[in-house]
mmCIF file of C-alpha atoms and ligand atoms in Angstrom:
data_model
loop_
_atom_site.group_PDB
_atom_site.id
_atom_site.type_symbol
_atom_site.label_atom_id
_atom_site.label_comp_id
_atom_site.label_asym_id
_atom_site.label_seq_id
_atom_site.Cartn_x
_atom_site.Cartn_y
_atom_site.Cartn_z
ATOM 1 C CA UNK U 1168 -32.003 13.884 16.381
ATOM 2 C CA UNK U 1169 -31.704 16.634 13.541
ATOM 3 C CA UNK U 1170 -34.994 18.502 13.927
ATOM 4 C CA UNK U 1171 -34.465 19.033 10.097
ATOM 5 C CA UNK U 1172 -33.553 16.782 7.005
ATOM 6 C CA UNK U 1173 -31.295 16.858 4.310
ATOM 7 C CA UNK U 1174 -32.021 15.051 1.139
ATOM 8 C CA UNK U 1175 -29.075 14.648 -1.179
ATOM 9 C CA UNK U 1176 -29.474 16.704 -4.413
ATOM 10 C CA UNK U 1177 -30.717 14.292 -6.944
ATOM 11 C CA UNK U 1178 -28.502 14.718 -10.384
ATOM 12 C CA UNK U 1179 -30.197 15.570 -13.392
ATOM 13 C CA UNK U 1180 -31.164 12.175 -14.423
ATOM 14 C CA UNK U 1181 -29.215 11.499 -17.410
ATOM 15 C CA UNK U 1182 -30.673 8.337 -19.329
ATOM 16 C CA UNK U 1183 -28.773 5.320 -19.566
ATOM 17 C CA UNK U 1184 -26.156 6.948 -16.558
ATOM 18 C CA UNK U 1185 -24.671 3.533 -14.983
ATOM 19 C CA UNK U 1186 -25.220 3.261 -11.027
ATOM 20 C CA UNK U 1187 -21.971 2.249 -10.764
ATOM 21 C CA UNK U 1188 -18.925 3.133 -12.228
ATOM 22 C CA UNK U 1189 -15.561 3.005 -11.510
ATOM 23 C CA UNK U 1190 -12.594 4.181 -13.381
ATOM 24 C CA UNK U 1191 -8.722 3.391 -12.804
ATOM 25 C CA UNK U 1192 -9.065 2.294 -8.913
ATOM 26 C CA UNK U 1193 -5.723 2.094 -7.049
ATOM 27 C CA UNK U 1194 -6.386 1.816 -3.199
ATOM 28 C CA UNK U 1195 -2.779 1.296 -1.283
ATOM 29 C CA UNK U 1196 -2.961 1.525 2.470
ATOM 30 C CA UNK U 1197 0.273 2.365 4.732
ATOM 31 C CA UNK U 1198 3.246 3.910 3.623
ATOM 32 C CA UNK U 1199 6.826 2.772 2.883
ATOM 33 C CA UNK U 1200 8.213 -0.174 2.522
ATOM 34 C CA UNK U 1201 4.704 -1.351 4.453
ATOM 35 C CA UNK U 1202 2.550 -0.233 1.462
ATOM 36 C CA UNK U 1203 -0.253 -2.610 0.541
ATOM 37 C CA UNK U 1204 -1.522 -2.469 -2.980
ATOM 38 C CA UNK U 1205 -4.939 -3.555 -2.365
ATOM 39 C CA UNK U 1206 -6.564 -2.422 -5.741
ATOM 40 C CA UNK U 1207 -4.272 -1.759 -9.005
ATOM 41 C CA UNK U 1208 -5.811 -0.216 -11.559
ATOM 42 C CA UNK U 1209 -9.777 -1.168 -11.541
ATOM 43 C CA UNK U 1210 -12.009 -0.177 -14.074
ATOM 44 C CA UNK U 1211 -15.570 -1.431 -14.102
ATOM 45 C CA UNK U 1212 -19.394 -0.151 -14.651
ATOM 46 C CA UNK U 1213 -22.343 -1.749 -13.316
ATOM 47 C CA UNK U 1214 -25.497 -1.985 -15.450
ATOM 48 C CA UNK U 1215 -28.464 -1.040 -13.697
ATOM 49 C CA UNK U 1216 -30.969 -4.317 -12.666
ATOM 50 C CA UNK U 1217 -27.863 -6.222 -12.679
ATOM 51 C CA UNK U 1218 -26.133 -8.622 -9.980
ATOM 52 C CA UNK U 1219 -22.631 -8.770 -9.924
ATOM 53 C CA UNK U 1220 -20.540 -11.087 -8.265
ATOM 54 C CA UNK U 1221 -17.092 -10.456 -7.124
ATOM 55 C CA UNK U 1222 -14.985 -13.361 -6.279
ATOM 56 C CA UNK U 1223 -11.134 -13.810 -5.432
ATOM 57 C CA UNK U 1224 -8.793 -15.245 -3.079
ATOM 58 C CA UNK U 1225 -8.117 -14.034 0.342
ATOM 59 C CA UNK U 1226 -6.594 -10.850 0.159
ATOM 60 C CA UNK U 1227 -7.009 -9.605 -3.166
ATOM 61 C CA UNK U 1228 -9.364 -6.755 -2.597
ATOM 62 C CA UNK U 1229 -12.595 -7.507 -2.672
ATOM 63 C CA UNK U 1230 -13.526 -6.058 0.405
ATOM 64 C CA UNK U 1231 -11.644 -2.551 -0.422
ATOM 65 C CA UNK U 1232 -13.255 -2.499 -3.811
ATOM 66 C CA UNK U 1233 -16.779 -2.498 -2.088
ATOM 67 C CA UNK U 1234 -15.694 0.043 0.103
ATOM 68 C CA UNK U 1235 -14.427 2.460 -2.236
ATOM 69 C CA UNK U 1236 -17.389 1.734 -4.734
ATOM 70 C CA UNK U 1237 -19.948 2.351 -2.126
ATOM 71 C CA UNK U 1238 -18.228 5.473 -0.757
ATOM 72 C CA UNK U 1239 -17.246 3.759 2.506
ATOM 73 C CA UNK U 1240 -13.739 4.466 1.832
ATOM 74 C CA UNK U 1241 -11.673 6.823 -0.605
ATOM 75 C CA UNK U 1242 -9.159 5.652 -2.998
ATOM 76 C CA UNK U 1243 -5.760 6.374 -3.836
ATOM 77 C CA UNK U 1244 -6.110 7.352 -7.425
ATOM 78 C CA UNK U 1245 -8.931 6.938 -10.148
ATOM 79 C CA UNK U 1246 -12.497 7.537 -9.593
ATOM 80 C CA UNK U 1247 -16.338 6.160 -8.343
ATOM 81 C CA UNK U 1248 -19.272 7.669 -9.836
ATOM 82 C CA UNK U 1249 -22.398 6.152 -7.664
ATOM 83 C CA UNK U 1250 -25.769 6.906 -9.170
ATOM 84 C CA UNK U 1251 -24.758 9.729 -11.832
ATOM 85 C CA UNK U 1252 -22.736 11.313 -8.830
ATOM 86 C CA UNK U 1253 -19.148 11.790 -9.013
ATOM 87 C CA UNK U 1254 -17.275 10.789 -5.141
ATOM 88 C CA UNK U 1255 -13.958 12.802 -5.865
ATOM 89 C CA UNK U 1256 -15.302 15.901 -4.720
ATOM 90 C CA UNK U 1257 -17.285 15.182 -2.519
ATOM 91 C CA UNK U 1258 -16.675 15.950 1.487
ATOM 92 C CA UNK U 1259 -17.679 13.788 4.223
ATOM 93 C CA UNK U 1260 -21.165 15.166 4.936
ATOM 94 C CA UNK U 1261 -22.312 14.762 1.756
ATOM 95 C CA UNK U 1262 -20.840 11.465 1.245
ATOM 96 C CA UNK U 1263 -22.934 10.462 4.114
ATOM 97 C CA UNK U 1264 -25.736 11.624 2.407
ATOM 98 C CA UNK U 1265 -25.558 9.928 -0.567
ATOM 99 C CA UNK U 1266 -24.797 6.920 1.523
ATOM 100 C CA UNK U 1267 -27.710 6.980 3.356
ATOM 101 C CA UNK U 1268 -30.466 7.451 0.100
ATOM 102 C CA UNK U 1269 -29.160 5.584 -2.752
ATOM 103 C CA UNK U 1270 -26.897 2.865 -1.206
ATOM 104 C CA UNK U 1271 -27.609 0.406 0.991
ATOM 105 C CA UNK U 1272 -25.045 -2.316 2.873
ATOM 106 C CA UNK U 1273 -25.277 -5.758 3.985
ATOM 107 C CA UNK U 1274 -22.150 -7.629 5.601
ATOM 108 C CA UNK U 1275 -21.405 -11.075 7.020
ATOM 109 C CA UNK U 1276 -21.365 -9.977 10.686
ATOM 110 C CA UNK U 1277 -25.207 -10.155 11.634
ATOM 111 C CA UNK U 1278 -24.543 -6.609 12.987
ATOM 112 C CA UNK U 1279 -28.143 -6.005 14.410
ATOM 113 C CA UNK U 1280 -28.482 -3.750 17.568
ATOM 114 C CA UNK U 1281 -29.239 -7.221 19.935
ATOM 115 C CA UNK U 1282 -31.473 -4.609 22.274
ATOM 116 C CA UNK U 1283 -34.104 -3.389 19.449
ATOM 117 C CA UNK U 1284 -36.864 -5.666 17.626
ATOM 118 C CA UNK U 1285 -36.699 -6.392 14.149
ATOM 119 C CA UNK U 1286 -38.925 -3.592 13.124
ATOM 120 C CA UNK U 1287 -36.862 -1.378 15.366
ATOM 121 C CA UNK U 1288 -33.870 -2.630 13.635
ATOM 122 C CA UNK U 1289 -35.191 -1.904 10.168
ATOM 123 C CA UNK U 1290 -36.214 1.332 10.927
ATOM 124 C CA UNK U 1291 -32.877 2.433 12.742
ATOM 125 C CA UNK U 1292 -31.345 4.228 9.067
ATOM 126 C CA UNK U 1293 -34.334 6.195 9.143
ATOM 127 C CA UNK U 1294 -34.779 6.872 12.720
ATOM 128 C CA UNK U 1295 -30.754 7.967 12.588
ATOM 129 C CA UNK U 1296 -31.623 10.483 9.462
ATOM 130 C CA UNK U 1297 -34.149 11.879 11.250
ATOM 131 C CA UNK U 1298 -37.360 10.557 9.496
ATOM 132 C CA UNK U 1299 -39.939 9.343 11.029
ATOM 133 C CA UNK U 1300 -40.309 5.757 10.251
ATOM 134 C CA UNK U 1301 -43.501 5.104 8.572
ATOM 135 C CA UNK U 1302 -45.001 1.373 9.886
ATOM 136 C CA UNK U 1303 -46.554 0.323 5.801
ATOM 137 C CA UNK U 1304 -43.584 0.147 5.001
ATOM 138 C CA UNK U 1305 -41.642 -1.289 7.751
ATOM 139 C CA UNK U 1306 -43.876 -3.906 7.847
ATOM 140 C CA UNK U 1307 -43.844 -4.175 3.783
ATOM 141 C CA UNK U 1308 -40.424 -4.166 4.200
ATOM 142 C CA UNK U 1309 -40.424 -7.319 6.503
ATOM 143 C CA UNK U 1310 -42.906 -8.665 4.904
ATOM 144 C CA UNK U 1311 -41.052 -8.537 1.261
ATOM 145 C CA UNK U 1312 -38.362 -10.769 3.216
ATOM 146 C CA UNK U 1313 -40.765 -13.087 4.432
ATOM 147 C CA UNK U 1314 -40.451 -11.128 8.171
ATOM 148 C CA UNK U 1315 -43.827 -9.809 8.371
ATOM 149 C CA UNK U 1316 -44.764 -12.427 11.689
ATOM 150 C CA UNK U 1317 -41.524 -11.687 13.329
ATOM 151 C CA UNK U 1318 -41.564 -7.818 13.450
ATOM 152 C CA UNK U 1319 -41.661 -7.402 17.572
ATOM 153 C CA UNK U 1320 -38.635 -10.381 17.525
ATOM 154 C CA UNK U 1321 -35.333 -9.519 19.054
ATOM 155 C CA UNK U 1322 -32.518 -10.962 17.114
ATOM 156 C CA UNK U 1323 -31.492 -13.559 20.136
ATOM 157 C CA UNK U 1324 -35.127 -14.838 18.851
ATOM 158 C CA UNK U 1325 -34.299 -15.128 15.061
ATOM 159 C CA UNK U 1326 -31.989 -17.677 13.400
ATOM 160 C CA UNK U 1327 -29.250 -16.352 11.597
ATOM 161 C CA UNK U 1328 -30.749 -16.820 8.206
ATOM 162 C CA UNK U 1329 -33.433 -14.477 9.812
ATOM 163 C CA UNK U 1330 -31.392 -12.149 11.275
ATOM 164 C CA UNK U 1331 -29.624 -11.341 7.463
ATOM 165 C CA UNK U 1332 -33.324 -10.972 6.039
ATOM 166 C CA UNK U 1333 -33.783 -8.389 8.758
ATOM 167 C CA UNK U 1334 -30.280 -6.556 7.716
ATOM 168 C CA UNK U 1335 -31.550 -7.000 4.038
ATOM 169 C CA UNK U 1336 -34.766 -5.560 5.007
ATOM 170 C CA UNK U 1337 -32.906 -2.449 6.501
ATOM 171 C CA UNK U 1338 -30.703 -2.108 3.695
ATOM 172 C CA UNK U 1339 -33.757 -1.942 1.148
ATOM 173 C CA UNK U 1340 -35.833 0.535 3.474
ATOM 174 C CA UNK U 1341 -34.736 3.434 1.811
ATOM 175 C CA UNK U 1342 -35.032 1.574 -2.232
ATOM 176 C CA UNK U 1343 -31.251 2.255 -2.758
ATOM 177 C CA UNK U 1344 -30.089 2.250 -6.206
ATOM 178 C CA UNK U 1345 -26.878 0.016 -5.462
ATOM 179 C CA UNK U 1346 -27.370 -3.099 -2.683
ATOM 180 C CA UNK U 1347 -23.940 -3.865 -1.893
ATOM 181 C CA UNK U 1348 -23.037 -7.051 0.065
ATOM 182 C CA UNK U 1349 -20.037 -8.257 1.753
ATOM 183 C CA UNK U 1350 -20.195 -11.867 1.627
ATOM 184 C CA UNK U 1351 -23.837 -11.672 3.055
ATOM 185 C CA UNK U 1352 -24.188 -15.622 3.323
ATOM 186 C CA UNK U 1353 -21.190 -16.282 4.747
ATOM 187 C CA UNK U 1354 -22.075 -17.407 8.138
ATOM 188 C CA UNK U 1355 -25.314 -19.053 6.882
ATOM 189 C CA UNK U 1356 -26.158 -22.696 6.584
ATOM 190 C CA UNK U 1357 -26.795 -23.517 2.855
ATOM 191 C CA UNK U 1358 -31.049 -23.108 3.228
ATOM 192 C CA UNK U 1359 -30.734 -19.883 4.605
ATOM 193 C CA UNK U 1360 -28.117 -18.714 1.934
ATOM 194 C CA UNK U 1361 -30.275 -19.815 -0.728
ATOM 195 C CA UNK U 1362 -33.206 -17.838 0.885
ATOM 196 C CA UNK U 1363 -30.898 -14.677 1.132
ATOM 197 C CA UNK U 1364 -29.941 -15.089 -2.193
ATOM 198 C CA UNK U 1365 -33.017 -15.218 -3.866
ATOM 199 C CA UNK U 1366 -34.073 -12.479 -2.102
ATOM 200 C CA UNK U 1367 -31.228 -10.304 -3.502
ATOM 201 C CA UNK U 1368 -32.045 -12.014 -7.220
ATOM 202 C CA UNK U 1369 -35.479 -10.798 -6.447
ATOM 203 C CA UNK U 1370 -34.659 -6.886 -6.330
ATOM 204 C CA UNK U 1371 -32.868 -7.256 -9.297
ATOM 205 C CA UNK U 1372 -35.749 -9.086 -11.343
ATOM 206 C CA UNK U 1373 -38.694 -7.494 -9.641
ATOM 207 C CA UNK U 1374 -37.108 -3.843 -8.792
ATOM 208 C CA UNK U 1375 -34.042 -3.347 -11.278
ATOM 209 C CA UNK U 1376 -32.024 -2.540 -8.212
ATOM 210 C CA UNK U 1377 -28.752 -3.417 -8.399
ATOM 211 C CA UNK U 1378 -26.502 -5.703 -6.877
ATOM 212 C CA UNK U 1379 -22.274 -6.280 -6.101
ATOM 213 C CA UNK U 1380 -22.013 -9.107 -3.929
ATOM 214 C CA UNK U 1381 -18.520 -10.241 -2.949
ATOM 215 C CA UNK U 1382 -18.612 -14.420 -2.276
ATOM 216 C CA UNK U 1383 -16.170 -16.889 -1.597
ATOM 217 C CA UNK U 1384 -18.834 -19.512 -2.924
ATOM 218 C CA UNK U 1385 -19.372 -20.638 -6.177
ATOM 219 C CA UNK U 1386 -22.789 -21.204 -5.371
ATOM 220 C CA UNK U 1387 -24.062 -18.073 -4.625
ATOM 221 C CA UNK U 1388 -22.331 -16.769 -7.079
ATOM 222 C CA UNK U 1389 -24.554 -18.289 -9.634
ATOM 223 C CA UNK U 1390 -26.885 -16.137 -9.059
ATOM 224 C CA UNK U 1391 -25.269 -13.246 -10.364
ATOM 225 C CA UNK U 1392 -25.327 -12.175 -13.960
ATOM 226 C CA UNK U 1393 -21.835 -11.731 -14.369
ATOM 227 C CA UNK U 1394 -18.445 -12.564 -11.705
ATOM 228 C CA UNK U 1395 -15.789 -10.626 -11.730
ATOM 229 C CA UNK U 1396 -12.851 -12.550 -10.310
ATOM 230 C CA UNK U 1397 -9.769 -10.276 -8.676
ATOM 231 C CA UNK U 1398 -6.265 -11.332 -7.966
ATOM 232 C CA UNK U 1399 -3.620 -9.246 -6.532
ATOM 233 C CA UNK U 1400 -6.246 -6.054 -6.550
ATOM 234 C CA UNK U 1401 -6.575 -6.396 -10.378
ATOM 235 C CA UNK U 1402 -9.571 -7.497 -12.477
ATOM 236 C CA UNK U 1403 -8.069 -11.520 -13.769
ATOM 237 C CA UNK U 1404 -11.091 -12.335 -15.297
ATOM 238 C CA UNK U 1405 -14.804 -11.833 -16.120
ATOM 239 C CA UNK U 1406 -16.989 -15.406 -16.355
ATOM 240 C CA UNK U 1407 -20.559 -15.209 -18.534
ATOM 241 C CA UNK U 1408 -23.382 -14.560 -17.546
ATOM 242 C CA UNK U 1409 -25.119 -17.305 -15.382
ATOM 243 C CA UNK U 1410 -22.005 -19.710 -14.723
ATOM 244 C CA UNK U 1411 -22.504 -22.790 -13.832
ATOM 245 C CA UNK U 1412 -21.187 -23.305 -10.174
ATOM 246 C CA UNK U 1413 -18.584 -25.732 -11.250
ATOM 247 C CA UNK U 1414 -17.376 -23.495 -14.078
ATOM 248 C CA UNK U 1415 -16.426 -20.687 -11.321
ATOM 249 C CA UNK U 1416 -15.829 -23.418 -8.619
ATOM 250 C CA UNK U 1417 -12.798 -24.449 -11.428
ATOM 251 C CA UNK U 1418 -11.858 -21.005 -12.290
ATOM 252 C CA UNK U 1419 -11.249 -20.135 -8.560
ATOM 253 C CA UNK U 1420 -9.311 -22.995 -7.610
ATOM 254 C CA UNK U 1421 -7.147 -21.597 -10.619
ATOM 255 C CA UNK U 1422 -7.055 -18.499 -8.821
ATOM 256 C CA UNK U 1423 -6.037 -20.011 -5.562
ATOM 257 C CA UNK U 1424 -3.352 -21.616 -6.408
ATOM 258 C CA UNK U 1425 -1.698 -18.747 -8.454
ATOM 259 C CA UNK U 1426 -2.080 -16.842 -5.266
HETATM 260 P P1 LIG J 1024 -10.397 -9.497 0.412
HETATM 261 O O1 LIG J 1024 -11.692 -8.882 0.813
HETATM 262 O O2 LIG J 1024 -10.325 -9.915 -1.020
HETATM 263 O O3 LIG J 1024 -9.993 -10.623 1.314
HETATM 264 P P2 LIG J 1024 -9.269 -6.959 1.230
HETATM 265 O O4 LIG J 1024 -9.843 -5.971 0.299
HETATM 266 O O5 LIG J 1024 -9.850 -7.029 2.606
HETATM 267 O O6 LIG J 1024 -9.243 -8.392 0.547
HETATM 268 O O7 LIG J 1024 -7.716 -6.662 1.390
HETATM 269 C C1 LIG J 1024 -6.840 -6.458 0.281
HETATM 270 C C2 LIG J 1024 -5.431 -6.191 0.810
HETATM 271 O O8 LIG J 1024 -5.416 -4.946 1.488
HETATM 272 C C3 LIG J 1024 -4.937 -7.216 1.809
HETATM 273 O O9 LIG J 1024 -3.552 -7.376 1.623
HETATM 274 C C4 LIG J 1024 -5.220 -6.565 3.140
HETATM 275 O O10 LIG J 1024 -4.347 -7.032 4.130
HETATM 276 C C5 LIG J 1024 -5.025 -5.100 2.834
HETATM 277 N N1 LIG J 1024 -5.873 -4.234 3.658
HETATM 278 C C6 LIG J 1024 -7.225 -4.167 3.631
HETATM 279 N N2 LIG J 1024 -7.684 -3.243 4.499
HETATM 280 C C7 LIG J 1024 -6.575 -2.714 5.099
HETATM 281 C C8 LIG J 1024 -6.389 -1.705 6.095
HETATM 282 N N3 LIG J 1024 -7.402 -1.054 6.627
HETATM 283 N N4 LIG J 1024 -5.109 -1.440 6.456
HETATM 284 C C9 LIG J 1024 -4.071 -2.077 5.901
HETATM 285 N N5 LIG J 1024 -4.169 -3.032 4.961
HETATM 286 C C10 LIG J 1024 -5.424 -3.354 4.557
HETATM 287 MG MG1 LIG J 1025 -13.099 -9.362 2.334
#
């Protein structure tokens, strides 16, 4: 444990500066005749207090564009500015910096540490920064995702609907400008997905964080304001804000069979 803390340098704050933005993307992994193209040419922003959706079909880069827009991985070519803050220069220690205060993460995999409570859990980002975790707000944290009776809980003792509160909950513990979320109700039942996802609508509406959530369902993806729909690592289309499930349900299965 550091026995000091860095805080990342907070940019000027420039009014109006978009949490998100990224410009030209190319990501290609391998080399060869074995290169992968698995982003061609992105350009996007991200409004602040706005929930994306990213949708797709297997394989066209949904996951590498979260990556590369959260700082998790570098691209080939173009750029990510995250929070008014330019990635392309940045080295590794203060990419992990910015990481850990203005971004937080939540993935499919339930990836709790099985040994630690759920306040222990939720505190683990801090605890790993060096801060001493303050118990307000781990427990306002729980309690904002409807956790606050389950704190002392190991995650063999929470359903998985509850476990991905308790990930959310850990993600939000440090207010992060940009939530992002790799299909975060993907191994949910359809109650528990709808509880996850109003949770997420929730920090948009009632915190103007903002959200990119990559989904394979149509449902979820509802409750974005806008989905962004990739093929072949390239931006095929953009639906309206609010579509109807069917709408992007029929827009997909477009999608799918082009693919
Ligand atoms: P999606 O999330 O839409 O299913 P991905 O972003 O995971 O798609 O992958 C896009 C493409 O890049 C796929 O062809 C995939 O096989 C390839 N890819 C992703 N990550 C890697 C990697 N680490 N090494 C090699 N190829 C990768
Ligand atoms: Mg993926």
């Amino acid at each position: 444990m550091p026995t000091h803390t860095q805080t990342t340098p907070k940019p000027d704050a420039i009014p109006g500066t978009l949490p998100v933005q990224l410009d030209a993307l190319t990501k290609q992994f391998g080399t060869g005749e074995r290169t992968v193209t698995a982003l061609d040419g992105v350009t996007l922003a991200f409004g602040a207090g706005t929930m994306t959706a990213v949708m797709g079909p297997s394989g066209s880069g949904k996951s590498t564009l979260l990556q590369c827009a959260a700082g998790l991985d570098r691209p080939s070519s173009g750029s990510v500015t995250l929070d008014g803050t330019s990635l392309d220069g940045l080295d590794e220690s203060a990419l992990t910096l910015l990481r850990r205060d203005r971004v937080g993460f939540v993935f499919q995999a339930l990836n709790l540490v099985s040994s630690l409570t759920a306040a222990q859990n939720v505190a683990l980002p801090l605890l790993l920064a060096g801060h001493r975790p303050d118990p307000a707000s781990l427990a306002a944290a729980l309690a904002e995702v409807g956790l606050a009776d389950r704190a002392s809980h190991r995650p063999s003792q929470l359903s998985g609907g509850q476990q991905q509160r308790v990930a959310l909950a850990r993600a939000l513990i440090s207010r992060p400008a940009v939530l992002f979320a790799d299909e975060p109700t993907g191994a949910l039942d359809t109650k528990s997905s709808r509880t996850v996802l109003g949770l997420l609508r929730g920090l948009v509406d009632q915190h103007g964080q903002t959200v990119i959530m990559v989904t394979h369902d149509p449902a979820a993806a509802s409750y974005a304001d806008r989905v962004i729909l990739l093929a072949d690592g390239r931006i095929a289309d953009e639906l309206p804000t609010r579509s109807k499930a069917e709408a992007i349900a029929s827009r997909m299965a477009v999608l799918e069979e082009q693919a």
